[in-house]
mmCIF file of C-alpha atoms and ligand atoms in Angstrom:
data_model
loop_
_atom_site.group_PDB
_atom_site.id
_atom_site.type_symbol
_atom_site.label_atom_id
_atom_site.label_comp_id
_atom_site.label_asym_id
_atom_site.label_seq_id
_atom_site.Cartn_x
_atom_site.Cartn_y
_atom_site.Cartn_z
ATOM 1 C CA MET T 231 -61.081 71.696 -89.843
ATOM 2 C CA THR T 232 -57.754 71.839 -87.363
ATOM 3 C CA HIS T 233 -54.527 70.747 -88.162
ATOM 4 C CA PRO T 234 -51.481 70.507 -86.321
ATOM 5 C CA THR T 235 -48.979 72.374 -86.550
ATOM 6 C CA HIS T 236 -45.920 71.385 -88.730
ATOM 7 C CA ARG T 237 -42.940 72.008 -85.859
ATOM 8 C CA ILE T 238 -39.576 72.514 -88.432
ATOM 9 C CA ALA T 239 -35.979 72.783 -87.393
ATOM 10 C CA VAL T 240 -34.028 74.740 -89.684
ATOM 11 C CA LEU T 241 -29.945 74.214 -90.738
ATOM 12 C CA ALA T 242 -28.107 77.030 -91.748
ATOM 13 C CA SER T 243 -24.247 78.104 -92.190
ATOM 14 C CA GLY T 244 -25.352 80.891 -94.418
ATOM 15 C CA HIS T 245 -26.819 84.241 -94.400
ATOM 16 C CA GLY T 246 -30.469 82.629 -94.232
ATOM 17 C CA SER T 247 -32.076 84.030 -96.985
ATOM 18 C CA ASN T 248 -34.282 80.936 -97.494
ATOM 19 C CA LEU T 249 -34.403 80.323 -93.261
ATOM 20 C CA GLN T 250 -36.092 84.098 -94.058
ATOM 21 C CA ALA T 251 -38.181 83.600 -96.373
ATOM 22 C CA LEU T 252 -40.099 80.931 -94.232
ATOM 23 C CA ILE T 253 -39.580 83.056 -91.297
ATOM 24 C CA ASP T 254 -42.076 85.635 -93.992
ATOM 25 C CA ALA T 255 -44.535 83.279 -94.873
ATOM 26 C CA ILE T 256 -45.258 82.000 -91.585
ATOM 27 C CA GLY T 257 -45.633 85.694 -90.397
ATOM 28 C CA GLN T 258 -47.303 86.252 -93.476
ATOM 29 C CA GLY T 259 -50.328 82.721 -92.392
ATOM 30 C CA ILE T 260 -48.608 81.156 -96.641
ATOM 31 C CA LEU T 261 -47.365 78.271 -94.485
ATOM 32 C CA ALA T 262 -48.876 76.784 -91.117
ATOM 33 C CA ALA T 263 -45.489 75.700 -89.121
ATOM 34 C CA GLU T 264 -43.558 76.978 -86.468
ATOM 35 C CA LEU T 265 -40.061 77.235 -86.397
ATOM 36 C CA VAL T 266 -38.332 75.754 -83.263
ATOM 37 C CA GLY T 267 -35.123 76.288 -83.914
ATOM 38 C CA VAL T 268 -32.569 77.654 -86.100
ATOM 39 C CA PHE T 269 -29.091 75.507 -85.982
ATOM 40 C CA SER T 270 -25.277 76.165 -87.352
ATOM 41 C CA ASP T 271 -22.132 75.340 -87.290
ATOM 42 C CA ARG T 272 -20.686 79.083 -87.689
ATOM 43 C CA PRO T 273 -20.889 81.575 -85.030
ATOM 44 C CA GLN T 274 -21.170 84.218 -88.052
ATOM 45 C CA ALA T 275 -23.961 82.716 -89.388
ATOM 46 C CA GLY T 276 -26.517 85.655 -90.501
ATOM 47 C CA ALA T 277 -29.327 82.218 -90.332
ATOM 48 C CA LEU T 278 -28.543 83.001 -86.535
ATOM 49 C CA ARG T 279 -29.446 86.236 -86.491
ATOM 50 C CA ARG T 280 -32.064 86.316 -88.407
ATOM 51 C CA ALA T 281 -33.806 83.736 -86.014
ATOM 52 C CA GLU T 282 -32.522 85.424 -83.013
ATOM 53 C CA ALA T 283 -35.038 89.165 -84.186
ATOM 54 C CA ALA T 284 -37.055 86.829 -85.290
ATOM 55 C CA GLY T 285 -37.650 85.065 -81.539
ATOM 56 C CA VAL T 286 -36.985 81.362 -83.013
ATOM 57 C CA PRO T 287 -34.346 79.915 -80.693
ATOM 58 C CA ALA T 288 -31.212 79.706 -82.273
ATOM 59 C CA VAL T 289 -28.068 76.975 -81.603
ATOM 60 C CA VAL T 290 -24.526 77.527 -82.767
ATOM 61 C CA THR T 291 -22.421 74.297 -82.844
ATOM 62 C CA GLY T 292 -18.959 74.540 -82.617
ATOM 63 C CA VAL T 293 -16.855 72.886 -84.807
ATOM 64 C CA ALA T 294 -13.412 72.983 -83.524
ATOM 65 C CA ASP T 295 -15.244 71.740 -80.377
ATOM 66 C CA PHE T 296 -15.551 68.109 -81.531
ATOM 67 C CA PRO T 297 -12.939 65.523 -82.703
ATOM 68 C CA THR T 298 -14.398 64.061 -85.805
ATOM 69 C CA ARG T 299 -17.750 64.649 -87.034
ATOM 70 C CA ARG T 300 -19.527 61.741 -86.743
ATOM 71 C CA GLU T 301 -19.348 63.709 -82.013
ATOM 72 C CA PHE T 302 -20.461 67.133 -83.626
ATOM 73 C CA ASP T 303 -23.193 65.210 -85.579
ATOM 74 C CA GLU T 304 -24.497 63.474 -82.813
ATOM 75 C CA HIS T 305 -24.072 66.350 -80.436
ATOM 76 C CA LEU T 306 -25.695 68.544 -82.736
ATOM 77 C CA PHE T 307 -28.936 65.980 -83.549
ATOM 78 C CA SER T 308 -28.896 65.653 -80.180
ATOM 79 C CA ARG T 309 -30.105 69.320 -79.727
ATOM 80 C CA ILE T 310 -32.630 68.815 -81.931
ATOM 81 C CA ASP T 311 -33.828 66.002 -81.441
ATOM 82 C CA ARG T 312 -34.789 68.211 -78.341
ATOM 83 C CA VAL T 313 -37.405 70.644 -80.272
ATOM 84 C CA HIS T 314 -38.983 67.382 -82.155
ATOM 85 C CA PRO T 315 -39.344 68.962 -85.511
ATOM 86 C CA ASP T 316 -42.007 67.042 -87.345
ATOM 87 C CA LEU T 317 -38.861 68.276 -90.033
ATOM 88 C CA ILE T 318 -36.056 68.810 -91.016
ATOM 89 C CA VAL T 319 -34.882 72.212 -93.437
ATOM 90 C CA CYS T 320 -31.091 72.296 -94.483
ATOM 91 C CA ALA T 321 -31.684 75.702 -96.233
ATOM 92 C CA GLY T 322 -27.343 76.674 -96.630
ATOM 93 C CA TYR T 323 -26.314 74.314 -94.232
ATOM 94 C CA MET T 324 -22.681 73.569 -95.893
ATOM 95 C CA ARG T 325 -21.406 70.740 -94.081
ATOM 96 C CA LEU T 326 -21.266 66.792 -95.005
ATOM 97 C CA LEU T 327 -23.636 65.040 -92.389
ATOM 98 C CA SER T 328 -22.713 61.588 -91.237
ATOM 99 C CA GLU T 329 -24.867 58.608 -92.275
ATOM 100 C CA ARG T 330 -26.252 57.990 -89.111
ATOM 101 C CA GLU T 331 -27.619 61.449 -88.124
ATOM 102 C CA VAL T 332 -29.161 61.048 -92.056
ATOM 103 C CA THR T 333 -29.905 57.250 -92.239
ATOM 104 C CA ALA T 334 -32.406 57.691 -88.917
ATOM 105 C CA ARG T 335 -33.614 61.095 -89.965
ATOM 106 C CA MET T 336 -35.103 59.272 -93.532
ATOM 107 C CA GLY T 337 -38.224 60.841 -94.764
ATOM 108 C CA ARG T 338 -38.021 63.588 -92.666
ATOM 109 C CA MET T 339 -35.202 65.483 -93.253
ATOM 110 C CA ILE T 340 -34.632 67.717 -96.867
ATOM 111 C CA ASN T 341 -32.005 70.304 -98.541
ATOM 112 C CA ILE T 342 -32.459 72.993 -101.163
ATOM 113 C CA HIS T 343 -29.576 72.694 -103.446
ATOM 114 C CA PRO T 344 -29.113 75.271 -106.368
ATOM 115 C CA SER T 345 -28.666 73.302 -109.129
ATOM 116 C CA LEU T 346 -31.868 70.924 -110.976
ATOM 117 C CA LEU T 347 -30.440 67.531 -109.305
ATOM 118 C CA PRO T 348 -29.327 65.232 -110.292
ATOM 119 C CA ALA T 349 -26.783 67.837 -112.732
ATOM 120 C CA PHE T 350 -23.951 69.634 -110.379
ATOM 121 C CA LYS T 351 -23.818 68.609 -107.370
ATOM 122 C CA GLY T 352 -21.852 70.132 -104.054
ATOM 123 C CA LEU T 353 -20.138 73.495 -104.584
ATOM 124 C CA ARG T 354 -19.918 76.590 -107.072
ATOM 125 C CA THR T 355 -23.338 74.793 -108.869
ATOM 126 C CA HIS T 356 -23.502 78.394 -110.975
ATOM 127 C CA GLN T 357 -19.875 78.201 -111.852
ATOM 128 C CA GLN T 358 -20.476 74.319 -112.915
ATOM 129 C CA ALA T 359 -23.807 74.815 -115.016
ATOM 130 C CA LEU T 360 -21.608 77.582 -116.675
ATOM 131 C CA ASP T 361 -18.266 75.995 -117.368
ATOM 132 C CA ALA T 362 -20.891 72.739 -118.614
ATOM 133 C CA GLY T 363 -22.751 75.271 -121.082
ATOM 134 C CA ALA T 364 -26.245 74.893 -120.164
ATOM 135 C CA VAL T 365 -29.231 77.084 -120.689
ATOM 136 C CA VAL T 366 -31.316 76.342 -117.472
ATOM 137 C CA HIS T 367 -30.379 75.895 -114.242
ATOM 138 C CA GLY T 368 -32.242 76.408 -111.405
ATOM 139 C CA ALA T 369 -32.502 74.687 -108.021
ATOM 140 C CA SER T 370 -34.543 71.580 -106.502
ATOM 141 C CA VAL T 371 -35.483 70.378 -103.128
ATOM 142 C CA HIS T 372 -34.575 66.355 -101.968
ATOM 143 C CA PHE T 373 -35.267 64.544 -99.725
ATOM 144 C CA VAL T 374 -31.749 63.909 -97.755
ATOM 145 C CA SER T 375 -29.776 60.705 -97.881
ATOM 146 C CA PRO T 376 -26.466 59.834 -97.163
ATOM 147 C CA GLU T 377 -25.327 60.386 -100.921
ATOM 148 C CA LEU T 378 -24.554 64.129 -100.973
ATOM 149 C CA ASP T 379 -27.586 65.627 -102.555
ATOM 150 C CA GLY T 380 -28.426 62.072 -103.325
ATOM 151 C CA GLY T 381 -31.502 62.059 -101.897
ATOM 152 C CA PRO T 382 -35.373 62.150 -103.842
ATOM 153 C CA VAL T 383 -35.906 65.067 -105.832
ATOM 154 C CA ILE T 384 -39.838 67.065 -104.493
ATOM 155 C CA SER T 385 -39.214 69.569 -106.737
ATOM 156 C CA GLN T 386 -37.597 71.680 -108.975
ATOM 157 C CA ALA T 387 -37.413 75.682 -109.706
ATOM 158 C CA ARG T 388 -36.079 75.933 -113.163
ATOM 159 C CA VAL T 389 -34.047 79.375 -114.486
ATOM 160 C CA PRO T 390 -33.106 80.362 -117.622
ATOM 161 C CA VAL T 391 -29.388 80.898 -118.600
ATOM 162 C CA LEU T 392 -28.483 84.299 -120.252
ATOM 163 C CA ALA T 393 -25.794 85.085 -122.609
ATOM 164 C CA ASP T 394 -23.999 87.718 -120.551
ATOM 165 C CA ASP T 395 -24.772 85.218 -116.965
ATOM 166 C CA ASP T 396 -21.690 85.061 -114.173
ATOM 167 C CA ALA T 397 -21.545 82.529 -111.684
ATOM 168 C CA ALA T 398 -23.202 85.345 -109.443
ATOM 169 C CA ALA T 399 -25.834 87.296 -111.704
ATOM 170 C CA LEU T 400 -26.890 83.518 -112.362
ATOM 171 C CA GLY T 401 -27.242 82.963 -108.233
ATOM 172 C CA ARG T 402 -28.971 86.078 -107.602
ATOM 173 C CA ARG T 403 -31.738 84.526 -110.198
ATOM 174 C CA VAL T 404 -31.411 81.410 -108.945
ATOM 175 C CA LEU T 405 -31.999 82.176 -105.029
ATOM 176 C CA GLU T 406 -34.595 84.607 -105.830
ATOM 177 C CA ARG T 407 -36.628 81.543 -107.091
ATOM 178 C CA GLU T 408 -35.325 79.193 -103.949
ATOM 179 C CA HIS T 409 -37.375 80.822 -101.617
ATOM 180 C CA PRO T 410 -41.132 80.786 -103.441
ATOM 181 C CA LEU T 411 -39.617 76.860 -104.288
ATOM 182 C CA LEU T 412 -38.560 76.084 -100.621
ATOM 183 C CA VAL T 413 -41.918 77.675 -98.982
ATOM 184 C CA GLN T 414 -44.124 76.142 -101.838
ATOM 185 C CA THR T 415 -42.466 72.327 -100.877
ATOM 186 C CA LEU T 416 -43.387 72.446 -97.113
ATOM 187 C CA ARG T 417 -46.462 74.053 -97.758
ATOM 188 C CA LEU T 418 -46.920 70.477 -99.456
ATOM 189 C CA PHE T 419 -45.631 69.059 -96.157
ATOM 190 C CA THR T 420 -48.011 70.956 -93.750
ATOM 191 C CA GLN T 421 -50.421 69.712 -96.183
ATOM 192 C CA GLY T 422 -49.387 66.347 -94.924
ATOM 193 C CA ARG T 423 -49.345 65.641 -99.367
ATOM 194 C CA ILE T 424 -45.945 64.151 -99.369
ATOM 195 C CA GLU T 425 -44.225 61.832 -98.299
ATOM 196 C CA LEU T 426 -41.538 58.478 -98.548
ATOM 197 C CA LEU T 427 -41.830 55.495 -98.863
ATOM 198 C CA ASP T 428 -38.715 53.143 -99.987
ATOM 199 C CA GLN T 429 -36.732 55.804 -101.541
ATOM 200 C CA ARG T 430 -39.770 56.449 -103.986
ATOM 201 C CA ILE T 431 -41.624 59.959 -102.832
ATOM 202 C CA LEU T 432 -45.544 60.232 -103.201
ATOM 203 C CA LEU T 433 -47.477 62.207 -104.036
ATOM 204 C CA ASP T 434 -51.075 62.245 -102.637
ATOM 205 C CA GLY T 435 -50.845 59.084 -102.088
ATOM 206 C CA ARG T 436 -49.709 58.659 -105.884
ATOM 207 C CA GLU T 437 -45.636 57.777 -107.005
ATOM 208 C CA LEU T 438 -43.943 61.537 -108.481
ATOM 209 C CA ASP T 439 -41.825 60.101 -111.243
ATOM 210 C CA THR T 440 -40.441 63.293 -111.778
ATOM 211 C CA PRO T 441 -39.450 66.095 -109.895
ATOM 212 C CA LEU T 442 -43.206 68.826 -109.825
ATOM 213 C CA GLN T 443 -41.855 71.558 -111.629
ATOM 214 C CA LEU T 444 -42.682 74.925 -110.044
ATOM 215 C CA GLY T 445 -43.379 77.840 -110.715
ATOM 216 C CA PRO T 446 -43.313 81.053 -108.719
ATOM 217 C CA ASP T 447 -46.941 81.978 -107.758
ATOM 218 C CA ASP T 448 -47.584 77.753 -107.759
ATOM 219 C CA LEU T 449 -49.636 76.137 -105.100
ATOM 220 C CA LEU T 450 -49.230 78.134 -103.149
ATOM 221 C CA ASP T 451 -53.289 79.561 -103.583
ATOM 222 C CA THR T 452 -53.974 75.334 -102.693
ATOM 223 C CA PRO T 453 -57.331 74.744 -100.258
ATOM 224 C CA ALA T 454 -56.476 74.833 -96.401
ATOM 225 C CA PRO T 455 -54.321 72.186 -95.069
ATOM 226 C CA ARG T 456 -56.008 68.637 -95.406
ATOM 227 C CA ASN T 457 -56.556 66.541 -91.406
ATOM 228 C CA PRO T 458 -54.419 63.518 -92.177
ATOM 229 C CA ALA T 459 -55.935 62.023 -88.769
HETATM 230 C C1 LIG Z 718 -28.921 79.010 -101.621
HETATM 231 O O1 LIG Z 718 -28.415 78.773 -102.936
HETATM 232 C C2 LIG Z 718 -28.986 77.363 -100.873
HETATM 233 O O2 LIG Z 718 -28.917 76.428 -101.299
HETATM 234 C C3 LIG Z 718 -26.927 77.280 -100.732
HETATM 235 O O3 LIG Z 718 -26.500 77.873 -100.407
HETATM 236 C C4 LIG Z 718 -28.093 79.462 -100.230
HETATM 237 C C5 LIG Z 718 -27.896 79.768 -99.055
HETATM 238 O O4 LIG Z 718 -28.243 80.808 -99.369
HETATM 239 N N1 LIG Z 718 -26.959 74.976 -100.315
HETATM 240 P P1 LIG Z 718 -29.029 81.334 -97.812
HETATM 241 O O5 LIG Z 718 -28.041 81.561 -96.923
HETATM 242 O O6 LIG Z 718 -30.565 80.718 -97.821
HETATM 243 O O7 LIG Z 718 -29.332 83.164 -98.223
#
């Protein structure tokens, strides 16, 4: 049975460890996808180096070259559209996205966020969790919507907060769980099992009432992708 390979574009501003998890999962045959481009707003982003090392086209769009966010995003997404992605993955992309570009791609763009959404949106999520006295923290993968970190949540990984945690230690343990979470969730896409319909997430055609709670090894040995055609 054949399945069209999913074309994935990645947006990243930082170290790119989530991107590396995708590169590795594809290399190991865990994820049936092709990385068709890595796009960044920061020339120094480690994600760009990782893309180049893996032979994935890497594109930087300089923020200073555009007078407004809207013009920046128009240019950025015109570059992304040129590689015809089935899915756009924000993996540590640190700029707000304009509503127009997001709305045009609802259901085709996801983000990984380091908290159990809807808790702790925005930046410094690990410190936010510590300040709030949370005993469980974690990461979420969600559809991108115009509201920051506000789109429907597909999946989550939970991480206990330890008594002696500081933001750095907690953040390291969350990041470790982000990598499998992103791969597991993308496998669901490549298997044609996830879709967004009117702000509702469908898994295998049935509405998902609560986000999937995934352990580090879940879903990685599910059968070969089904052909949706
Ligand atoms: C991750 O925690 C991601 O969730 C957040 O920024 C961090 C990026 O890590 N948005 P990396 O660049 O993938 O290593």
